[in-house]
């Protein structure tokens, strides 16, 4: 593996251990909270095609904001994103989702409409399933058109419900399929 001009960190939140990776352009990847620091680090590093440098101090403000977010005390996670991994429809979807305010949510159909592809709700779900920066690109804020949770980036739906709850969103938490 090659070294890269990127850095990563692993840190604790009220939901578990998270990991972040950034390049000089911004955040490139994140890992949803895991049970251990080792698990979060492994999941992050297994997705990155090069060896980043561990640098906890470079992420202090973002770490603090994410820790506050999981306590319901920070609504906006503001940071630069390195979009080089994304293109086309997926990029349009993730940019729409990035703008959904905390405490709010949109349906897969609404996101499809906002991307200019109104009949692409299932494709929205696929784009969100491969979101490499969950929480920062808040794919948990996209639900079924009937208000059901839909899916969630390979994580249990209970985490999606918990994230929406900590943000103050009022949502049905049944485990039905997407729209």
mmCIF file of C-alpha atoms in Angstrom:
data_model
loop_
_atom_site.group_PDB
_atom_site.id
_atom_site.type_symbol
_atom_site.label_atom_id
_atom_site.label_comp_id
_atom_site.label_asym_id
_atom_site.label_seq_id
_atom_site.Cartn_x
_atom_site.Cartn_y
_atom_site.Cartn_z
ATOM 1 C CA UNK A 1 0.000 0.000 0.000
ATOM 2 C CA UNK A 2 1.088 3.534 -0.683
ATOM 3 C CA UNK A 3 1.244 6.345 1.817
ATOM 4 C CA UNK A 4 -1.096 9.204 1.040
ATOM 5 C CA UNK A 5 -1.464 12.854 1.932
ATOM 6 C CA UNK A 6 -4.255 11.992 4.337
ATOM 7 C CA UNK A 7 -4.815 11.603 8.042
ATOM 8 C CA UNK A 8 -7.248 9.741 10.235
ATOM 9 C CA UNK A 9 -8.477 9.626 13.786
ATOM 10 C CA UNK A 10 -10.520 7.346 16.031
ATOM 11 C CA UNK A 11 -12.545 8.747 18.930
ATOM 12 C CA UNK A 12 -15.328 7.927 21.378
ATOM 13 C CA UNK A 13 -18.897 9.242 21.187
ATOM 14 C CA UNK A 14 -21.999 8.480 23.243
ATOM 15 C CA UNK A 15 -23.018 6.039 20.455
ATOM 16 C CA UNK A 16 -19.653 4.237 20.243
ATOM 17 C CA UNK A 17 -16.268 4.652 18.559
ATOM 18 C CA UNK A 18 -16.067 6.600 15.298
ATOM 19 C CA UNK A 19 -13.270 6.975 12.769
ATOM 20 C CA UNK A 20 -12.643 9.761 10.240
ATOM 21 C CA UNK A 21 -10.251 10.082 7.313
ATOM 22 C CA UNK A 22 -9.448 13.314 5.507
ATOM 23 C CA UNK A 23 -7.314 14.473 2.617
ATOM 24 C CA UNK A 24 -6.154 18.057 2.092
ATOM 25 C CA UNK A 25 -9.512 18.633 0.303
ATOM 26 C CA UNK A 26 -11.670 17.572 3.275
ATOM 27 C CA UNK A 27 -13.338 14.563 4.879
ATOM 28 C CA UNK A 28 -13.127 11.530 2.607
ATOM 29 C CA UNK A 29 -14.574 8.759 4.796
ATOM 30 C CA UNK A 30 -16.158 8.115 8.166
ATOM 31 C CA UNK A 31 -17.303 5.049 10.048
ATOM 32 C CA UNK A 32 -20.541 4.846 11.993
ATOM 33 C CA UNK A 33 -20.077 4.286 15.730
ATOM 34 C CA UNK A 34 -18.688 0.838 16.583
ATOM 35 C CA UNK A 35 -18.308 -1.070 19.851
ATOM 36 C CA UNK A 36 -14.517 -0.670 20.023
ATOM 37 C CA UNK A 37 -11.845 1.721 18.783
ATOM 38 C CA UNK A 38 -10.118 -1.175 17.022
ATOM 39 C CA UNK A 39 -13.282 -2.086 15.121
ATOM 40 C CA UNK A 40 -13.825 1.523 13.999
ATOM 41 C CA UNK A 41 -10.192 1.835 12.903
ATOM 42 C CA UNK A 42 -10.286 -1.486 11.026
ATOM 43 C CA UNK A 43 -13.513 -0.606 9.203
ATOM 44 C CA UNK A 44 -12.107 2.763 8.149
ATOM 45 C CA UNK A 45 -8.683 1.547 7.038
ATOM 46 C CA UNK A 46 -10.145 -1.407 5.114
ATOM 47 C CA UNK A 47 -12.010 1.083 2.875
ATOM 48 C CA UNK A 48 -9.046 3.322 2.070
ATOM 49 C CA UNK A 49 -6.668 2.229 -0.709
ATOM 50 C CA UNK A 50 -3.594 3.730 0.957
ATOM 51 C CA UNK A 51 -2.012 4.079 4.389
ATOM 52 C CA UNK A 52 -2.984 7.340 6.084
ATOM 53 C CA UNK A 53 -1.193 8.887 9.030
ATOM 54 C CA UNK A 54 -2.860 8.794 12.451
ATOM 55 C CA UNK A 55 -3.249 12.402 13.625
ATOM 56 C CA UNK A 56 -5.805 12.948 16.360
ATOM 57 C CA UNK A 57 -5.006 16.634 16.831
ATOM 58 C CA UNK A 58 -5.992 17.526 13.240
ATOM 59 C CA UNK A 59 -9.620 16.548 13.947
ATOM 60 C CA UNK A 60 -10.172 18.063 17.418
ATOM 61 C CA UNK A 61 -12.924 20.530 16.467
ATOM 62 C CA UNK A 62 -14.780 18.058 14.259
ATOM 63 C CA UNK A 63 -14.477 15.366 16.948
ATOM 64 C CA UNK A 64 -15.902 17.769 19.533
ATOM 65 C CA UNK A 65 -18.821 18.692 17.256
ATOM 66 C CA UNK A 66 -19.589 15.045 16.517
ATOM 67 C CA UNK A 67 -19.464 14.170 20.222
ATOM 68 C CA UNK A 68 -21.915 17.017 20.878
ATOM 69 C CA UNK A 69 -24.060 15.881 17.930
ATOM 70 C CA UNK A 70 -24.539 12.427 19.478
ATOM 71 C CA UNK A 71 -25.721 14.121 22.681
ATOM 72 C CA UNK A 72 -28.219 16.253 20.751
ATOM 73 C CA UNK A 73 -26.234 19.432 21.473
ATOM 74 C CA UNK A 74 -24.839 20.213 17.992
ATOM 75 C CA UNK A 75 -27.144 20.256 15.007
ATOM 76 C CA UNK A 76 -24.815 21.207 12.172
ATOM 77 C CA UNK A 77 -21.620 19.325 11.351
ATOM 78 C CA UNK A 78 -19.737 21.831 9.232
ATOM 79 C CA UNK A 79 -16.599 20.668 7.454
ATOM 80 C CA UNK A 80 -15.116 20.443 3.994
ATOM 81 C CA UNK A 81 -15.735 17.253 2.042
ATOM 82 C CA UNK A 82 -13.396 15.676 -0.477
ATOM 83 C CA UNK A 83 -15.887 14.745 -3.220
ATOM 84 C CA UNK A 84 -13.254 13.075 -5.450
ATOM 85 C CA UNK A 85 -14.736 9.605 -4.771
ATOM 86 C CA UNK A 86 -18.154 10.622 -6.120
ATOM 87 C CA UNK A 87 -19.633 11.530 -9.488
ATOM 88 C CA UNK A 88 -22.907 11.821 -11.365
ATOM 89 C CA UNK A 89 -26.149 10.733 -9.735
ATOM 90 C CA UNK A 90 -24.553 9.590 -6.466
ATOM 91 C CA UNK A 91 -22.878 12.959 -6.016
ATOM 92 C CA UNK A 92 -26.166 14.799 -6.702
ATOM 93 C CA UNK A 93 -27.966 12.596 -4.167
ATOM 94 C CA UNK A 94 -25.350 13.075 -1.454
ATOM 95 C CA UNK A 95 -25.201 16.837 -1.988
ATOM 96 C CA UNK A 96 -29.009 17.046 -1.591
ATOM 97 C CA UNK A 97 -28.853 14.895 1.550
ATOM 98 C CA UNK A 98 -26.006 17.000 2.972
ATOM 99 C CA UNK A 99 -28.425 19.964 3.009
ATOM 100 C CA UNK A 100 -31.228 18.259 4.989
ATOM 101 C CA UNK A 101 -31.326 20.109 8.329
ATOM 102 C CA UNK A 102 -31.016 18.221 11.615
ATOM 103 C CA UNK A 103 -34.428 17.285 12.987
ATOM 104 C CA UNK A 104 -35.858 17.050 9.466
ATOM 105 C CA UNK A 105 -36.038 14.269 6.937
ATOM 106 C CA UNK A 106 -36.962 13.666 3.313
ATOM 107 C CA UNK A 107 -38.289 10.573 1.578
ATOM 108 C CA UNK A 108 -36.282 8.687 -1.017
ATOM 109 C CA UNK A 109 -38.800 10.017 -3.574
ATOM 110 C CA UNK A 110 -38.304 13.616 -2.459
ATOM 111 C CA UNK A 111 -34.528 13.281 -2.735
ATOM 112 C CA UNK A 112 -34.951 11.779 -6.223
ATOM 113 C CA UNK A 113 -37.113 14.738 -7.254
ATOM 114 C CA UNK A 114 -34.585 17.236 -5.868
ATOM 115 C CA UNK A 115 -31.799 15.603 -7.893
ATOM 116 C CA UNK A 116 -33.812 16.089 -11.084
ATOM 117 C CA UNK A 117 -34.580 12.356 -11.404
ATOM 118 C CA UNK A 118 -38.093 12.079 -9.924
ATOM 119 C CA UNK A 119 -38.568 8.370 -10.722
ATOM 120 C CA UNK A 120 -35.306 7.230 -9.133
ATOM 121 C CA UNK A 121 -36.232 6.580 -5.490
ATOM 122 C CA UNK A 122 -34.636 3.111 -5.538
ATOM 123 C CA UNK A 123 -31.459 4.521 -7.093
ATOM 124 C CA UNK A 124 -31.392 7.089 -4.268
ATOM 125 C CA UNK A 125 -31.440 4.179 -1.808
ATOM 126 C CA UNK A 126 -28.519 2.532 -3.602
ATOM 127 C CA UNK A 127 -26.549 5.800 -3.635
ATOM 128 C CA UNK A 128 -27.138 6.243 0.093
ATOM 129 C CA UNK A 129 -26.190 2.624 0.833
ATOM 130 C CA UNK A 130 -22.695 3.403 -0.431
ATOM 131 C CA UNK A 131 -22.360 6.761 1.362
ATOM 132 C CA UNK A 132 -18.726 6.774 2.551
ATOM 133 C CA UNK A 133 -19.288 9.635 5.017
ATOM 134 C CA UNK A 134 -22.323 8.737 7.165
ATOM 135 C CA UNK A 135 -23.391 11.264 9.821
ATOM 136 C CA UNK A 136 -21.514 14.092 8.064
ATOM 137 C CA UNK A 137 -23.545 13.315 4.943
ATOM 138 C CA UNK A 138 -26.665 12.485 6.975
ATOM 139 C CA UNK A 139 -28.184 9.576 5.047
ATOM 140 C CA UNK A 140 -30.121 8.714 8.216
ATOM 141 C CA UNK A 141 -32.369 11.698 7.364
ATOM 142 C CA UNK A 142 -33.842 9.882 4.354
ATOM 143 C CA UNK A 143 -36.862 7.662 5.019
ATOM 144 C CA UNK A 144 -39.650 5.899 3.153
ATOM 145 C CA UNK A 145 -42.415 8.077 1.702
ATOM 146 C CA UNK A 146 -44.824 6.729 4.324
ATOM 147 C CA UNK A 147 -42.449 7.802 7.108
ATOM 148 C CA UNK A 148 -40.936 4.368 7.730
ATOM 149 C CA UNK A 149 -37.206 4.124 8.257
ATOM 150 C CA UNK A 150 -36.203 2.327 5.056
ATOM 151 C CA UNK A 151 -32.568 1.157 5.145
ATOM 152 C CA UNK A 152 -29.358 2.452 6.670
ATOM 153 C CA UNK A 153 -25.775 2.149 5.371
ATOM 154 C CA UNK A 154 -25.254 -1.421 6.569
ATOM 155 C CA UNK A 155 -26.122 -0.529 10.164
ATOM 156 C CA UNK A 156 -29.079 -1.622 12.287
ATOM 157 C CA UNK A 157 -32.230 0.440 11.796
ATOM 158 C CA UNK A 158 -32.200 1.026 15.551
ATOM 159 C CA UNK A 159 -29.173 3.297 15.033
ATOM 160 C CA UNK A 160 -31.036 5.259 12.342
ATOM 161 C CA UNK A 161 -34.015 5.659 14.691
ATOM 162 C CA UNK A 162 -31.701 6.728 17.522
ATOM 163 C CA UNK A 163 -29.958 9.318 15.330
ATOM 164 C CA UNK A 164 -33.280 10.786 14.212
ATOM 165 C CA UNK A 165 -34.470 10.811 17.813
ATOM 166 C CA UNK A 166 -31.380 12.622 19.136
ATOM 167 C CA UNK A 167 -31.969 15.236 16.407
ATOM 168 C CA UNK A 168 -35.588 15.662 17.490
ATOM 169 C CA UNK A 169 -37.211 14.244 14.339
ATOM 170 C CA UNK A 170 -40.662 12.747 14.843
ATOM 171 C CA UNK A 171 -40.710 9.587 12.765
ATOM 172 C CA UNK A 172 -42.477 6.236 12.648
ATOM 173 C CA UNK A 173 -39.931 3.579 13.576
ATOM 174 C CA UNK A 174 -41.444 0.527 11.892
ATOM 175 C CA UNK A 175 -39.034 -1.637 9.899
ATOM 176 C CA UNK A 176 -40.753 -1.542 6.517
ATOM 177 C CA UNK A 177 -39.140 -1.325 3.117
ATOM 178 C CA UNK A 178 -38.203 1.786 1.194
ATOM 179 C CA UNK A 179 -40.628 3.517 -1.156
#
